[in-house]
mmCIF file of C-alpha atoms and ligand atoms in Angstrom:
data_model
loop_
_atom_site.group_PDB
_atom_site.id
_atom_site.type_symbol
_atom_site.label_atom_id
_atom_site.label_comp_id
_atom_site.label_asym_id
_atom_site.label_seq_id
_atom_site.Cartn_x
_atom_site.Cartn_y
_atom_site.Cartn_z
ATOM 1 C CA MET U 248 62.986 -49.908 -33.570
ATOM 2 C CA VAL U 249 60.328 -47.547 -34.958
ATOM 3 C CA THR U 250 60.238 -43.954 -36.170
ATOM 4 C CA TRP U 251 57.221 -41.680 -35.812
ATOM 5 C CA SER U 252 56.867 -38.045 -36.753
ATOM 6 C CA ALA U 253 54.531 -35.231 -35.712
ATOM 7 C CA PRO U 254 53.922 -31.732 -37.136
ATOM 8 C CA GLY U 255 54.215 -28.265 -35.634
ATOM 9 C CA LYS U 256 51.350 -25.779 -35.470
ATOM 10 C CA VAL U 257 50.406 -22.155 -35.930
ATOM 11 C CA PHE U 258 47.555 -20.146 -34.478
ATOM 12 C CA LEU U 259 45.676 -18.711 -37.475
ATOM 13 C CA PHE U 260 43.298 -16.710 -35.258
ATOM 14 C CA GLY U 261 42.360 -16.174 -31.630
ATOM 15 C CA GLU U 262 45.558 -16.747 -29.613
ATOM 16 C CA HIS U 263 45.196 -15.243 -26.129
ATOM 17 C CA ALA U 264 41.422 -14.993 -26.634
ATOM 18 C CA VAL U 265 41.284 -18.809 -26.246
ATOM 19 C CA VAL U 266 42.642 -18.397 -22.722
ATOM 20 C CA TYR U 267 39.424 -16.440 -21.991
ATOM 21 C CA GLY U 268 37.162 -19.145 -23.442
ATOM 22 C CA LYS U 269 36.751 -17.448 -26.846
ATOM 23 C CA PRO U 270 37.121 -19.425 -30.094
ATOM 24 C CA GLY U 271 40.548 -19.764 -31.713
ATOM 25 C CA LEU U 272 41.722 -21.522 -34.861
ATOM 26 C CA ALA U 273 44.973 -23.488 -35.000
ATOM 27 C CA MET U 274 46.481 -25.483 -37.848
ATOM 28 C CA ALA U 275 49.113 -28.220 -38.053
ATOM 29 C CA ILE U 276 51.970 -27.266 -40.363
ATOM 30 C CA LYS U 277 55.009 -28.773 -41.986
ATOM 31 C CA PRO U 278 57.848 -29.239 -41.003
ATOM 32 C CA ARG U 279 57.785 -32.290 -38.724
ATOM 33 C CA VAL U 280 59.795 -33.690 -35.868
ATOM 34 C CA PHE U 281 61.031 -37.291 -36.283
ATOM 35 C CA VAL U 282 61.595 -39.537 -33.275
ATOM 36 C CA THR U 283 63.072 -43.045 -33.333
ATOM 37 C CA VAL U 284 62.540 -45.255 -30.281
ATOM 38 C CA ARG U 285 64.220 -48.560 -29.509
ATOM 39 C CA LYS U 286 63.598 -50.900 -26.583
ATOM 40 C CA ASN U 287 66.532 -50.730 -24.187
ATOM 41 C CA ARG U 288 66.578 -51.903 -20.587
ATOM 42 C CA HIS U 289 69.543 -49.692 -19.661
ATOM 43 C CA PRO U 290 69.187 -46.490 -21.715
ATOM 44 C CA THR U 291 71.311 -43.407 -21.134
ATOM 45 C CA PRO U 292 68.953 -40.735 -19.727
ATOM 46 C CA ALA U 293 67.492 -38.403 -22.381
ATOM 47 C CA LYS U 294 68.528 -34.767 -22.113
ATOM 48 C CA SER U 295 64.948 -33.614 -22.578
ATOM 49 C CA PRO U 296 62.405 -33.526 -19.724
ATOM 50 C CA TYR U 297 59.685 -34.043 -22.346
ATOM 51 C CA ILE U 298 61.218 -37.336 -23.502
ATOM 52 C CA ASP U 299 61.875 -38.500 -19.939
ATOM 53 C CA GLY U 300 58.229 -37.657 -19.200
ATOM 54 C CA CYS U 301 57.079 -39.800 -22.142
ATOM 55 C CA PHE U 302 58.873 -42.941 -20.915
ATOM 56 C CA LYS U 303 57.687 -42.355 -17.364
ATOM 57 C CA ALA U 304 54.078 -41.893 -18.482
ATOM 58 C CA MET U 305 54.163 -45.057 -20.588
ATOM 59 C CA GLY U 306 55.991 -47.096 -17.900
ATOM 60 C CA VAL U 307 58.794 -48.425 -20.148
ATOM 61 C CA THR U 308 62.470 -47.724 -20.884
ATOM 62 C CA GLY U 309 64.152 -47.209 -24.222
ATOM 63 C CA SER U 310 66.541 -45.074 -26.212
ATOM 64 C CA VAL U 311 65.581 -42.206 -28.478
ATOM 65 C CA TYR U 312 66.916 -40.344 -31.491
ATOM 66 C CA VAL U 313 65.282 -37.007 -32.378
ATOM 67 C CA ASN U 314 65.574 -35.292 -35.738
ATOM 68 C CA SER U 315 63.779 -31.949 -35.797
ATOM 69 C CA GLN U 316 63.304 -29.751 -38.835
ATOM 70 C CA MET U 317 61.503 -27.177 -36.728
ATOM 71 C CA PRO U 318 62.990 -24.188 -34.894
ATOM 72 C CA SER U 319 62.518 -24.642 -31.136
ATOM 73 C CA SER U 320 61.182 -22.038 -28.667
ATOM 74 C CA SER U 321 59.566 -20.024 -31.436
ATOM 75 C CA GLY U 322 55.885 -20.743 -30.741
ATOM 76 C CA LEU U 323 55.549 -23.381 -33.468
ATOM 77 C CA GLY U 324 54.868 -26.174 -30.987
ATOM 78 C CA SER U 325 58.156 -28.056 -31.349
ATOM 79 C CA SER U 326 58.103 -29.406 -27.783
ATOM 80 C CA ALA U 327 54.547 -30.678 -28.318
ATOM 81 C CA ALA U 328 55.599 -32.335 -31.604
ATOM 82 C CA VAL U 329 58.584 -34.050 -29.906
ATOM 83 C CA THR U 330 56.314 -35.264 -27.088
ATOM 84 C CA VAL U 331 53.587 -36.529 -29.447
ATOM 85 C CA ALA U 332 56.052 -38.288 -31.781
ATOM 86 C CA THR U 333 57.904 -39.880 -28.824
ATOM 87 C CA LEU U 334 54.683 -41.144 -27.212
ATOM 88 C CA SER U 335 53.446 -42.498 -30.566
ATOM 89 C CA ALA U 336 56.754 -44.299 -31.187
ATOM 90 C CA ILE U 337 56.820 -45.769 -27.646
ATOM 91 C CA ASN U 338 53.189 -46.869 -28.072
ATOM 92 C CA ASP U 339 54.124 -48.688 -31.268
ATOM 93 C CA GLU U 340 57.489 -50.133 -30.193
ATOM 94 C CA PHE U 341 56.016 -51.589 -26.983
ATOM 95 C CA ASP U 342 52.567 -52.524 -28.428
ATOM 96 C CA LEU U 343 50.748 -50.462 -25.809
ATOM 97 C CA ASP U 344 47.575 -49.896 -27.883
ATOM 98 C CA ARG U 345 46.923 -46.293 -26.827
ATOM 99 C CA THR U 346 44.447 -44.376 -29.004
ATOM 100 C CA ARG U 347 45.237 -41.019 -30.614
ATOM 101 C CA GLU U 348 43.008 -39.284 -28.079
ATOM 102 C CA GLU U 349 44.944 -40.920 -25.244
ATOM 103 C CA ILE U 350 48.276 -39.940 -26.815
ATOM 104 C CA ALA U 351 47.065 -36.327 -27.173
ATOM 105 C CA LEU U 352 45.924 -36.227 -23.546
ATOM 106 C CA THR U 353 49.124 -37.808 -22.169
ATOM 107 C CA ALA U 354 51.222 -35.409 -24.272
ATOM 108 C CA TYR U 355 49.284 -32.485 -22.805
ATOM 109 C CA GLN U 356 49.807 -33.751 -19.247
ATOM 110 C CA ILE U 357 53.568 -34.072 -19.877
ATOM 111 C CA GLU U 358 53.794 -30.564 -21.366
ATOM 112 C CA ARG U 359 51.807 -29.169 -18.462
ATOM 113 C CA ALA U 360 54.083 -30.849 -15.911
ATOM 114 C CA VAL U 361 57.309 -29.726 -17.635
ATOM 115 C CA GLN U 362 55.988 -26.182 -18.181
ATOM 116 C CA LYS U 363 54.707 -25.954 -14.593
ATOM 117 C CA GLY U 364 51.003 -25.830 -15.427
ATOM 118 C CA ARG U 365 51.343 -23.307 -18.247
ATOM 119 C CA ALA U 366 50.594 -25.441 -21.323
ATOM 120 C CA SER U 367 47.344 -25.336 -23.263
ATOM 121 C CA PRO U 368 46.099 -28.558 -24.879
ATOM 122 C CA THR U 369 46.134 -26.871 -28.297
ATOM 123 C CA ASP U 370 49.689 -27.706 -29.421
ATOM 124 C CA THR U 371 49.611 -31.370 -28.412
ATOM 125 C CA TYR U 372 46.102 -31.929 -29.788
ATOM 126 C CA VAL U 373 46.787 -30.296 -33.154
ATOM 127 C CA SER U 374 50.133 -32.090 -33.501
ATOM 128 C CA THR U 375 48.481 -35.468 -32.787
ATOM 129 C CA ILE U 376 45.481 -35.222 -35.093
ATOM 130 C CA GLY U 377 46.718 -32.723 -37.711
ATOM 131 C CA GLY U 378 44.551 -30.419 -39.850
ATOM 132 C CA MET U 379 42.630 -27.382 -38.644
ATOM 133 C CA VAL U 380 41.144 -27.286 -35.184
ATOM 134 C CA LEU U 381 38.595 -24.870 -33.755
ATOM 135 C CA ILE U 382 39.181 -24.445 -30.027
ATOM 136 C CA THR U 383 36.453 -23.109 -27.757
ATOM 137 C CA GLY U 384 36.927 -23.539 -24.020
ATOM 138 C CA GLN U 385 37.461 -27.255 -23.451
ATOM 139 C CA SER U 386 36.019 -28.233 -26.849
ATOM 140 C CA ARG U 387 38.264 -28.941 -29.839
ATOM 141 C CA ARG U 388 36.584 -29.529 -33.192
ATOM 142 C CA LYS U 389 38.378 -30.587 -36.345
ATOM 143 C CA ILE U 390 37.153 -28.577 -39.299
ATOM 144 C CA PRO U 391 37.467 -29.360 -43.025
ATOM 145 C CA PRO U 392 41.036 -28.444 -44.041
ATOM 146 C CA GLN U 393 41.844 -25.727 -46.537
ATOM 147 C CA ASN U 394 45.083 -25.383 -48.369
ATOM 148 C CA LEU U 395 46.366 -21.958 -47.332
ATOM 149 C CA ASN U 396 49.562 -20.539 -48.780
ATOM 150 C CA LEU U 397 51.408 -19.486 -45.675
ATOM 151 C CA VAL U 398 54.823 -18.045 -45.003
ATOM 152 C CA VAL U 399 56.149 -18.202 -41.447
ATOM 153 C CA GLY U 400 58.591 -15.520 -40.323
ATOM 154 C CA ASN U 401 60.708 -16.207 -37.258
ATOM 155 C CA THR U 402 61.856 -12.951 -35.608
ATOM 156 C CA LEU U 403 64.619 -14.886 -33.765
ATOM 157 C CA VAL U 404 63.558 -12.799 -30.750
ATOM 158 C CA SER U 405 63.000 -15.169 -27.837
ATOM 159 C CA HIS U 406 59.760 -14.855 -25.935
ATOM 160 C CA SER U 407 57.973 -16.437 -23.022
ATOM 161 C CA THR U 408 54.403 -17.620 -23.492
ATOM 162 C CA ALA U 409 53.835 -17.535 -19.718
ATOM 163 C CA LYS U 410 54.972 -13.894 -19.504
ATOM 164 C CA MET U 411 52.782 -12.849 -22.424
ATOM 165 C CA VAL U 412 49.732 -14.597 -20.935
ATOM 166 C CA GLU U 413 50.402 -12.813 -17.634
ATOM 167 C CA LEU U 414 50.793 -9.460 -19.386
ATOM 168 C CA VAL U 415 47.389 -9.879 -21.017
ATOM 169 C CA ALA U 416 45.857 -10.938 -17.682
ATOM 170 C CA GLU U 417 47.244 -7.794 -16.071
ATOM 171 C CA GLY U 418 45.671 -5.569 -18.733
ATOM 172 C CA GLN U 419 42.416 -7.453 -18.399
ATOM 173 C CA ARG U 420 42.379 -6.947 -14.610
ATOM 174 C CA LYS U 421 43.186 -3.258 -14.968
ATOM 175 C CA PHE U 422 40.806 -2.378 -17.792
ATOM 176 C CA PRO U 423 38.147 -5.087 -17.975
ATOM 177 C CA ASP U 424 35.624 -2.807 -19.705
ATOM 178 C CA VAL U 425 38.112 -2.196 -22.508
ATOM 179 C CA MET U 426 39.720 -5.632 -22.743
ATOM 180 C CA ASN U 427 36.627 -7.833 -22.555
ATOM 181 C CA PRO U 428 35.154 -6.430 -25.784
ATOM 182 C CA VAL U 429 38.587 -6.909 -27.446
ATOM 183 C CA MET U 430 38.496 -10.610 -26.510
ATOM 184 C CA GLU U 431 34.913 -10.788 -27.739
ATOM 185 C CA ALA U 432 35.968 -9.263 -31.085
ATOM 186 C CA MET U 433 38.835 -11.753 -31.385
ATOM 187 C CA GLY U 434 36.388 -14.621 -30.910
ATOM 188 C CA ALA U 435 34.128 -13.109 -33.564
ATOM 189 C CA LEU U 436 37.138 -12.852 -35.913
ATOM 190 C CA THR U 437 37.807 -16.578 -35.537
ATOM 191 C CA LEU U 438 34.209 -17.495 -36.321
ATOM 192 C CA SER U 439 34.203 -15.143 -39.283
ATOM 193 C CA ALA U 440 37.452 -16.742 -40.489
ATOM 194 C CA VAL U 441 35.924 -20.233 -40.312
ATOM 195 C CA ARG U 442 33.091 -19.010 -42.551
ATOM 196 C CA ASN U 443 35.597 -17.474 -44.993
ATOM 197 C CA LEU U 444 38.231 -20.217 -45.194
ATOM 198 C CA SER U 445 37.903 -20.567 -48.950
ATOM 199 C CA ASN U 446 38.293 -16.818 -49.490
ATOM 200 C CA PRO U 447 41.949 -15.928 -48.850
ATOM 201 C CA ARG U 448 41.453 -12.234 -49.533
ATOM 202 C CA GLN U 449 38.843 -11.957 -46.768
ATOM 203 C CA LEU U 450 40.945 -14.179 -44.500
ATOM 204 C CA GLY U 451 43.920 -11.887 -45.010
ATOM 205 C CA GLN U 452 41.852 -8.887 -44.018
ATOM 206 C CA LEU U 453 40.648 -10.706 -40.899
ATOM 207 C CA MET U 454 44.287 -11.515 -40.054
ATOM 208 C CA ASN U 455 45.186 -7.844 -40.296
ATOM 209 C CA ILE U 456 42.361 -6.964 -37.897
ATOM 210 C CA ASN U 457 43.490 -9.734 -35.530
ATOM 211 C CA GLU U 458 47.031 -8.339 -35.604
ATOM 212 C CA ALA U 459 45.741 -4.895 -34.631
ATOM 213 C CA LEU U 460 43.802 -6.363 -31.699
ATOM 214 C CA LEU U 461 46.840 -8.350 -30.535
ATOM 215 C CA GLU U 462 48.733 -5.050 -30.484
ATOM 216 C CA VAL U 463 45.948 -3.660 -28.294
ATOM 217 C CA LEU U 464 46.530 -6.533 -25.855
ATOM 218 C CA GLY U 465 50.185 -5.488 -25.677
ATOM 219 C CA VAL U 466 51.748 -8.645 -27.130
ATOM 220 C CA GLY U 467 53.259 -7.023 -30.230
ATOM 221 C CA HIS U 468 56.962 -6.510 -30.811
ATOM 222 C CA PRO U 469 58.757 -4.059 -33.142
ATOM 223 C CA THR U 470 60.375 -6.916 -35.089
ATOM 224 C CA LEU U 471 57.038 -8.696 -35.490
ATOM 225 C CA SER U 472 55.497 -5.441 -36.790
ATOM 226 C CA LYS U 473 58.397 -5.003 -39.192
ATOM 227 C CA LEU U 474 57.890 -8.494 -40.656
ATOM 228 C CA VAL U 475 54.114 -8.072 -40.817
ATOM 229 C CA ILE U 476 54.446 -4.795 -42.729
ATOM 230 C CA ALA U 477 57.173 -6.159 -45.011
ATOM 231 C CA SER U 478 54.938 -9.152 -45.872
ATOM 232 C CA ARG U 479 51.948 -6.998 -46.672
ATOM 233 C CA ASN U 480 54.083 -4.697 -48.829
ATOM 234 C CA ALA U 481 55.461 -7.729 -50.682
ATOM 235 C CA GLY U 482 51.956 -8.827 -51.668
ATOM 236 C CA ALA U 483 50.523 -10.911 -48.810
ATOM 237 C CA PHE U 484 46.739 -10.870 -48.387
ATOM 238 C CA GLY U 485 47.319 -10.339 -44.667
ATOM 239 C CA ALA U 486 49.757 -11.010 -41.862
ATOM 240 C CA LYS U 487 49.805 -11.283 -38.086
ATOM 241 C CA LEU U 488 51.871 -12.573 -35.224
ATOM 242 C CA THR U 489 51.144 -16.190 -34.310
ATOM 243 C CA GLY U 490 51.118 -17.662 -30.813
ATOM 244 C CA ALA U 491 52.034 -15.770 -27.696
ATOM 245 C CA GLY U 492 53.754 -12.749 -29.319
ATOM 246 C CA GLY U 493 56.423 -10.502 -27.807
ATOM 247 C CA GLY U 494 58.849 -12.177 -30.241
ATOM 248 C CA GLY U 495 58.607 -15.626 -31.800
ATOM 249 C CA CYS U 496 56.881 -15.961 -35.166
ATOM 250 C CA MET U 497 54.431 -14.282 -37.505
ATOM 251 C CA ILE U 498 52.465 -15.686 -40.436
ATOM 252 C CA ALA U 499 51.581 -14.198 -43.797
ATOM 253 C CA LEU U 500 48.761 -15.495 -45.987
ATOM 254 C CA CYS U 501 49.810 -15.131 -49.607
ATOM 255 C CA PRO U 502 48.624 -15.555 -53.153
ATOM 256 C CA LYS U 503 50.280 -18.769 -54.416
ATOM 257 C CA HIS U 504 52.687 -16.988 -56.763
ATOM 258 C CA MET U 505 53.758 -14.468 -54.095
ATOM 259 C CA LYS U 506 55.061 -16.884 -51.447
ATOM 260 C CA GLY U 507 58.690 -16.635 -52.564
ATOM 261 C CA ARG U 508 58.539 -12.851 -52.703
ATOM 262 C CA VAL U 509 57.037 -12.574 -49.231
ATOM 263 C CA ALA U 510 59.608 -15.017 -47.812
ATOM 264 C CA ALA U 511 62.412 -12.974 -49.387
ATOM 265 C CA ALA U 512 60.991 -9.757 -47.898
ATOM 266 C CA ILE U 513 61.012 -11.365 -44.428
ATOM 267 C CA ASP U 514 64.553 -12.696 -44.865
ATOM 268 C CA ALA U 515 65.644 -9.205 -45.898
ATOM 269 C CA CYS U 516 64.620 -7.988 -42.402
ATOM 270 C CA ASP U 517 67.275 -10.260 -40.814
ATOM 271 C CA ALA U 518 64.627 -12.803 -39.866
ATOM 272 C CA ARG U 519 64.101 -16.432 -41.005
ATOM 273 C CA ALA U 520 61.244 -17.220 -43.330
ATOM 274 C CA PHE U 521 59.914 -20.546 -44.524
ATOM 275 C CA ILE U 522 57.051 -21.435 -46.805
ATOM 276 C CA THR U 523 54.607 -23.892 -45.324
ATOM 277 C CA SER U 524 51.190 -25.440 -45.742
ATOM 278 C CA ILE U 525 48.694 -27.474 -43.794
ATOM 279 C CA ASP U 526 49.578 -30.895 -42.442
ATOM 280 C CA THR U 527 46.413 -32.987 -42.488
ATOM 281 C CA VAL U 528 47.902 -36.192 -41.071
ATOM 282 C CA GLY U 529 49.152 -35.442 -37.545
ATOM 283 C CA ALA U 530 51.295 -38.112 -35.873
ATOM 284 C CA ARG U 531 52.381 -40.770 -38.368
ATOM 285 C CA LYS U 532 54.578 -43.811 -38.574
ATOM 286 C CA GLU U 533 57.635 -43.352 -40.788
ATOM 287 C CA ASN U 534 59.200 -46.796 -40.979
ATOM 288 C CA ASP U 535 59.975 -50.072 -39.226
ATOM 289 C CA ALA U 536 63.597 -51.050 -38.829
HETATM 290 O O1 PMV V 614 53.336 -19.820 -27.594
HETATM 291 P P1 PMV V 614 52.373 -20.591 -28.398
HETATM 292 O O2 PMV V 614 52.538 -20.473 -29.865
HETATM 293 O O3 PMV V 614 52.231 -22.022 -27.973
HETATM 294 O O4 PMV V 614 50.929 -19.928 -28.199
HETATM 295 C C1 PMV V 614 50.369 -19.547 -27.036
HETATM 296 C C2 PMV V 614 48.946 -19.218 -27.307
HETATM 297 C C3 PMV V 614 48.202 -18.579 -26.154
HETATM 298 O O5 PMV V 614 46.864 -18.453 -26.567
HETATM 299 C C4 PMV V 614 48.766 -17.222 -25.840
HETATM 300 C C5 PMV V 614 48.271 -19.417 -24.898
HETATM 301 C C6 PMV V 614 47.538 -20.730 -24.976
HETATM 302 O O6 PMV V 614 47.879 -21.563 -24.128
HETATM 303 O O7 PMV V 614 46.642 -20.913 -25.805
#
């Protein structure tokens, strides 16, 4: 029996623009999902299509116990983390010798199958290798990690990534002359952010610009705006929605001593805040039993 864990993720910059081949920046974050796998020839079927997909892809059978500290369906990549941790644990328990790259790719294929072709490789890749990843088209480059003081605010408003991606596509089809430069600017924001990673004040300002452009794309939500404004008023350097938008989560970049205050300001808006930081490890073994 083995236990592996894998982290969630946030988009720091460039969500939606990455769908159009522009650069985006994602980061693995705490908390983690823990998955224990045990060999078992006659397991009871798992209730999750992701977990079933993992056993099918690896060609073995076993039983699973999942312990998640991450809210699901909020754009923090919890399904990717469950898939990555399950594949890593199966790989270990059955001595299958898959590399990290192979685990990341298989996890992506499972997500894509379960989500009917609508997954991007970002969540599974970032959860597998951890740290900060610059995504441009098909390329994913790990960049030197920075310790950012982040607060995540969950609006508790459910959203659909597929719907948001479609909404943006519609706008892009209707007004290409307007939307293409917006995508271009989002890509430029990401590259500017990579150059300014050690300067949180500048990064915060870039986040605020990114938030405004996401609003232009139509993926904002009144509750997201409320949390973004509350965070800025409470002392954050900057704040924006993260992921698909239309609900889900936002992030605020804060001075170290302001994290608690920003989290409290978010909580006071009837949302759920948690303080987080970068996870540089990705999928990791927890114990042998
Ligand atoms: O819903 P999330 O947090 O997994 O983010 C979706 C990000 C998009 O750029 C909108 C879509 C994608 O696949 O990259």
